[in-house]
Amino acid sequence: MAQVPRVLVVDDEPNIVDLLRMALRFHGFDVLTATTGRAALTLAADARPDLMILDVMLPDMDGFGVCRMLRADGLDVPVVYLTARDAHRDKIAGLTYGGDDYVTKPFAVDELVARVRAVLRRTSPPSPPAEPDRTAVLRFADVELDTDTHLVTRAGTPIELSPTEFSLLRYLLTNPNRVLSRAQILDAVWSYDYAGEPTVVDQYVSYLRRKLGQHGPSLIHTQRGFGYALRLPSGTSPAGTSTSGR
């Protein structure tokens, strides 16, 4: 799908064409229009719209026929039918002929736009996998945490953390050398609606400190009466310490 989705509106009623053109453009779409089935087929082949809103009752041919010809020509543009024909058999026929949705007149413009967006989401090709974002790696001293892969290492050695321990370490790494209160940690790691005891912070700091301490000096320090801080031990050179990505 194009960066700005292009919609082809096919209807022989000028007031409907004008209404849809204005509404779709307001919602960020590029809009083309046609008033006959033949013109719609030509525009679809030339302009390759991302979606077609197609009236079933056109002056030269019905919308079902237009959709059949689109598919026969190898054009897989998604089609949303727009029609006063609301019989169940008509809806089944429209979907059978290759349509993707069916909206009956009279219609609410907001609902039609919502359906257009839903069909585009459903029919768009999946995005290619993104390249790993190396700025997602947080560092302090010899500790690294990758927020994409959830890999944590200290001095190059992998450390297994629980999800809560991981979240706690991530919060400390994004706030190095800063004293964080228990309330701040609770809000960031357990969320504001946590109803348990605040001593859970002390327990998980103890777990995390123990796991990190197996591979080097303690980095999580207690500031009595205030909270905890991630900082180098006294007398340790800060050289090489970083919280930026690669």
Tab-separated table of C-alpha atoms in Angstrom:
chain	number	residue	atom	x	y	z
A	1	MET	CA	0.000	0.000	0.000
A	2	ALA	CA	1.246	3.511	-0.840
A	3	GLN	CA	2.315	5.809	1.974
A	4	VAL	CA	-0.804	7.885	1.299
A	5	PRO	CA	-3.533	5.347	0.482
A	6	ARG	CA	-5.278	6.003	-2.834
A	7	VAL	CA	-9.000	5.285	-3.018
A	8	LEU	CA	-11.009	5.131	-6.242
A	9	VAL	CA	-14.661	6.131	-5.691
A	10	VAL	CA	-17.019	4.827	-8.394
A	11	ASP	CA	-20.577	6.164	-8.274
A	12	ASP	CA	-22.865	7.950	-10.734
A	13	GLU	CA	-24.506	10.169	-8.094
A	14	PRO	CA	-22.550	13.472	-7.985
A	15	ASN	CA	-23.583	14.300	-4.419
A	16	ILE	CA	-22.219	10.960	-3.137
A	17	VAL	CA	-19.002	11.359	-5.107
A	18	ASP	CA	-18.488	14.866	-3.704
A	19	LEU	CA	-19.281	13.740	-0.155
A	20	LEU	CA	-16.871	10.806	-0.259
A	21	ARG	CA	-14.138	12.821	-1.963
A	22	MET	CA	-14.279	15.453	0.770
A	23	ALA	CA	-14.532	12.965	3.655
A	24	LEU	CA	-11.746	10.683	2.467
A	25	ARG	CA	-9.396	13.568	1.760
A	26	PHE	CA	-10.119	14.930	5.222
A	27	HIS	CA	-9.029	11.560	6.645
A	28	GLY	CA	-5.766	11.582	4.715
A	29	PHE	CA	-6.572	9.587	1.570
A	30	ASP	CA	-5.722	10.424	-2.031
A	31	VAL	CA	-9.011	10.202	-3.960
A	32	LEU	CA	-9.805	9.406	-7.600
A	33	THR	CA	-13.354	9.265	-8.967
A	34	ALA	CA	-15.251	7.639	-11.818
A	35	THR	CA	-18.945	7.616	-12.754
A	36	THR	CA	-19.072	4.513	-14.981
A	37	GLY	CA	-17.818	0.959	-14.827
A	38	ARG	CA	-15.666	1.351	-17.936
A	39	ALA	CA	-13.988	4.467	-16.580
A	40	ALA	CA	-13.389	2.658	-13.291
A	41	LEU	CA	-11.660	-0.263	-15.057
A	42	THR	CA	-9.405	2.112	-16.983
A	43	LEU	CA	-8.482	4.119	-13.868
A	44	ALA	CA	-7.876	0.968	-11.829
A	45	ALA	CA	-5.457	-0.351	-14.466
A	46	ASP	CA	-3.627	2.963	-14.875
A	47	ALA	CA	-3.567	4.402	-11.337
A	48	ARG	CA	-3.454	1.161	-9.292
A	49	PRO	CA	-5.507	2.423	-6.326
A	50	ASP	CA	-5.126	0.815	-2.926
A	51	LEU	CA	-8.896	0.361	-2.604
A	52	MET	CA	-12.071	0.906	-4.637
A	53	ILE	CA	-15.446	2.036	-3.287
A	54	LEU	CA	-17.763	0.662	-5.946
A	55	ASP	CA	-21.440	1.405	-6.502
A	56	VAL	CA	-23.322	-1.694	-7.629
A	57	MET	CA	-25.827	0.150	-9.843
A	58	LEU	CA	-23.868	2.018	-12.538
A	59	PRO	CA	-25.248	3.333	-15.849
A	60	ASP	CA	-23.219	1.055	-18.143
A	61	MET	CA	-22.678	-2.111	-16.059
A	62	ASP	CA	-23.242	-3.274	-12.515
A	63	GLY	CA	-20.529	-3.234	-9.888
A	64	PHE	CA	-20.449	-7.006	-9.656
A	65	GLY	CA	-19.465	-7.117	-13.321
A	66	VAL	CA	-16.779	-4.493	-12.745
A	67	CYS	CA	-15.340	-6.565	-9.920
A	68	ARG	CA	-15.374	-9.743	-12.031
A	69	MET	CA	-13.491	-7.949	-14.818
A	70	LEU	CA	-10.954	-6.552	-12.356
A	71	ARG	CA	-10.199	-10.031	-11.099
A	72	ALA	CA	-10.086	-11.455	-14.639
A	73	ASP	CA	-7.499	-8.795	-15.534
A	74	GLY	CA	-5.383	-9.768	-12.534
A	75	LEU	CA	-6.124	-6.621	-10.524
A	76	ASP	CA	-6.484	-7.544	-6.868
A	77	VAL	CA	-7.459	-4.064	-5.625
A	78	PRO	CA	-9.717	-4.455	-2.546
A	79	VAL	CA	-13.353	-3.545	-3.256
A	80	VAL	CA	-15.948	-2.112	-0.868
A	81	TYR	CA	-19.396	-2.192	-2.488
A	82	LEU	CA	-21.706	0.764	-1.925
A	83	THR	CA	-25.325	0.132	-2.883
A	84	ALA	CA	-28.999	0.496	-2.063
A	85	ARG	CA	-29.470	-3.210	-2.748
A	86	ASP	CA	-29.478	-4.682	0.730
A	87	ALA	CA	-30.916	-8.131	0.050
A	88	HIS	CA	-28.916	-10.927	1.629
A	89	ARG	CA	-28.407	-12.632	-1.741
A	90	ASP	CA	-26.907	-9.433	-3.168
A	91	LYS	CA	-24.392	-9.232	-0.335
A	92	ILE	CA	-23.421	-12.864	-0.828
A	93	ALA	CA	-23.087	-12.318	-4.571
A	94	GLY	CA	-20.908	-9.251	-4.110
A	95	LEU	CA	-18.513	-11.027	-1.763
A	96	THR	CA	-18.473	-14.086	-4.018
A	97	TYR	CA	-17.427	-11.970	-7.006
A	98	GLY	CA	-14.330	-10.799	-5.155
A	99	GLY	CA	-15.536	-7.932	-2.989
A	100	ASP	CA	-14.092	-7.341	0.478
A	101	ASP	CA	-16.965	-5.507	2.202
A	102	TYR	CA	-20.513	-4.347	1.491
A	103	VAL	CA	-22.046	-1.062	2.700
A	104	THR	CA	-25.683	-0.231	2.033
A	105	LYS	CA	-27.197	3.177	1.336
A	106	PRO	CA	-28.029	5.314	3.212
A	107	PHE	CA	-24.731	5.083	5.087
A	108	ALA	CA	-22.797	6.919	7.778
A	109	VAL	CA	-19.626	8.451	6.381
A	110	ASP	CA	-17.615	7.697	9.544
A	111	GLU	CA	-18.599	4.034	9.369
A	112	LEU	CA	-17.617	3.808	5.712
A	113	VAL	CA	-14.221	5.392	6.408
A	114	ALA	CA	-13.709	2.959	9.303
A	115	ARG	CA	-14.517	0.037	7.006
A	116	VAL	CA	-12.113	1.335	4.378
A	117	ARG	CA	-9.351	1.466	6.972
A	118	ALA	CA	-10.216	-2.040	8.214
A	119	VAL	CA	-10.101	-3.513	4.697
A	120	LEU	CA	-6.774	-1.792	3.995
A	121	ARG	CA	-5.296	-3.204	7.205
A	122	ARG	CA	-6.596	-6.663	6.380
A	123	THR	CA	-5.396	-6.717	2.776
A	124	SER	CA	-2.079	-4.853	3.010
A	125	PRO	CA	1.051	-6.998	2.621
A	126	PRO	CA	3.006	-7.480	5.847
A	127	SER	CA	5.847	-5.061	6.433
A	128	PRO	CA	9.350	-6.480	6.074
A	129	PRO	CA	11.061	-7.191	9.391
A	130	ALA	CA	12.802	-4.115	10.697
A	131	GLU	CA	16.527	-4.020	11.196
A	132	PRO	CA	17.461	-4.392	14.866
A	133	ASP	CA	17.563	-1.023	16.583
A	134	ARG	CA	20.948	-0.926	18.219
A	135	THR	CA	19.946	2.119	20.259
A	136	ALA	CA	17.791	-0.361	22.182
A	137	VAL	CA	20.940	-1.546	23.987
A	138	LEU	CA	21.407	0.098	27.392
A	139	ARG	CA	24.814	0.032	29.073
A	140	PHE	CA	26.285	0.920	32.420
A	141	ALA	CA	29.834	-0.110	33.303
A	142	ASP	CA	30.104	-3.717	32.079
A	143	VAL	CA	26.330	-4.378	32.160
A	144	GLU	CA	24.376	-4.478	28.890
A	145	LEU	CA	20.619	-4.888	28.404
A	146	ASP	CA	19.058	-5.320	24.960
A	147	THR	CA	15.400	-4.278	25.046
A	148	ASP	CA	14.707	-6.042	21.718
A	149	THR	CA	16.216	-9.454	22.437
A	150	HIS	CA	15.841	-9.267	26.258
A	151	LEU	CA	19.463	-10.385	26.543
A	152	VAL	CA	21.321	-9.190	29.640
A	153	THR	CA	25.069	-9.611	30.079
A	154	ARG	CA	27.699	-8.543	32.554
A	155	ALA	CA	31.327	-8.593	31.446
A	156	GLY	CA	30.112	-10.565	28.441
A	157	THR	CA	28.436	-13.282	30.525
A	158	PRO	CA	24.683	-13.822	29.948
A	159	ILE	CA	22.491	-13.359	33.022
A	160	GLU	CA	19.057	-14.948	33.302
A	161	LEU	CA	16.487	-12.519	34.704
A	162	SER	CA	12.784	-12.849	35.394
A	163	PRO	CA	10.498	-10.375	33.568
A	164	THR	CA	10.214	-8.229	36.706
A	165	GLU	CA	13.961	-8.262	37.307
A	166	PHE	CA	14.467	-7.280	33.671
A	167	SER	CA	12.050	-4.344	34.003
A	168	LEU	CA	13.731	-3.237	37.219
A	169	LEU	CA	17.199	-3.319	35.650
A	170	ARG	CA	15.955	-1.450	32.582
A	171	TYR	CA	14.544	1.308	34.794
A	172	LEU	CA	17.812	1.587	36.726
A	173	LEU	CA	19.832	1.676	33.490
A	174	THR	CA	17.729	4.536	32.131
A	175	ASN	CA	18.344	6.482	35.359
A	176	PRO	CA	22.017	5.931	36.236
A	177	ASN	CA	23.599	7.802	39.161
A	178	ARG	CA	20.169	8.933	40.309
A	179	VAL	CA	18.582	8.003	43.619
A	180	LEU	CA	15.179	6.456	42.908
A	181	SER	CA	12.583	6.165	45.649
A	182	ARG	CA	10.578	2.995	46.244
A	183	ALA	CA	7.469	4.857	45.070
A	184	GLN	CA	9.143	5.802	41.789
A	185	ILE	CA	10.305	2.232	41.212
A	186	LEU	CA	6.878	0.827	42.079
A	187	ASP	CA	5.233	3.191	39.616
A	188	ALA	CA	7.688	2.428	36.802
A	189	VAL	CA	8.031	-1.345	37.239
A	190	TRP	CA	4.811	-2.493	38.864
A	191	SER	CA	2.547	0.341	37.595
A	192	TYR	CA	0.550	2.880	39.552
A	193	ASP	CA	-2.321	0.481	40.384
A	194	TYR	CA	-0.129	-2.070	42.185
A	195	ALA	CA	-1.910	-3.008	45.411
A	196	GLY	CA	0.805	-5.102	47.081
A	197	GLU	CA	3.411	-4.226	49.697
A	198	PRO	CA	6.083	-1.648	48.761
A	199	THR	CA	8.677	-4.001	50.296
A	200	VAL	CA	8.469	-5.944	47.021
A	201	VAL	CA	10.952	-3.366	45.703
A	202	ASP	CA	13.504	-4.342	48.353
A	203	GLN	CA	13.043	-8.024	47.557
A	204	TYR	CA	13.591	-7.603	43.824
A	205	VAL	CA	16.521	-5.242	44.291
A	206	SER	CA	18.068	-7.956	46.442
A	207	TYR	CA	17.449	-10.608	43.745
A	208	LEU	CA	18.904	-8.399	41.018
A	209	ARG	CA	21.880	-7.297	43.094
A	210	ARG	CA	22.706	-10.938	43.843
A	211	LYS	CA	22.597	-11.983	40.164
A	212	LEU	CA	24.696	-9.050	38.982
A	213	GLY	CA	27.081	-9.459	41.909
A	214	GLN	CA	28.073	-12.946	40.766
A	215	HIS	CA	30.059	-11.346	37.938
A	216	GLY	CA	31.515	-8.170	39.452
A	217	PRO	CA	31.302	-5.569	42.208
A	218	SER	CA	27.939	-4.275	43.343
A	219	LEU	CA	26.435	-1.542	41.191
A	220	ILE	CA	23.065	-1.115	42.964
A	221	HIS	CA	23.535	0.976	46.083
A	222	THR	CA	21.118	1.680	48.931
A	223	GLN	CA	20.589	5.298	49.936
A	224	ARG	CA	19.090	4.858	53.382
A	225	GLY	CA	15.834	6.691	53.857
A	226	PHE	CA	15.593	7.531	50.148
A	227	GLY	CA	15.869	4.504	47.852
A	228	TYR	CA	18.348	2.965	45.414
A	229	ALA	CA	20.858	4.171	42.860
A	230	LEU	CA	22.789	2.524	40.042
A	231	ARG	CA	26.364	3.797	40.288
A	232	LEU	CA	29.957	2.657	40.281
A	233	PRO	CA	31.567	1.609	43.573
A	234	SER	CA	33.599	4.303	45.310
A	235	GLY	CA	37.044	4.734	43.798
A	236	THR	CA	36.078	3.127	40.486
A	237	SER	CA	36.920	5.052	37.337
A	238	PRO	CA	33.842	6.068	35.305
A	239	ALA	CA	35.734	5.568	32.030
A	240	GLY	CA	33.839	3.369	29.610
A	241	THR	CA	30.540	3.814	31.399
A	242	SER	CA	27.658	4.569	29.010
A	243	THR	CA	23.922	4.306	28.751
A	244	SER	CA	23.754	5.095	25.047
A	245	GLY	CA	23.152	2.655	22.215
A	246	ARG	CA	25.842	1.258	19.950
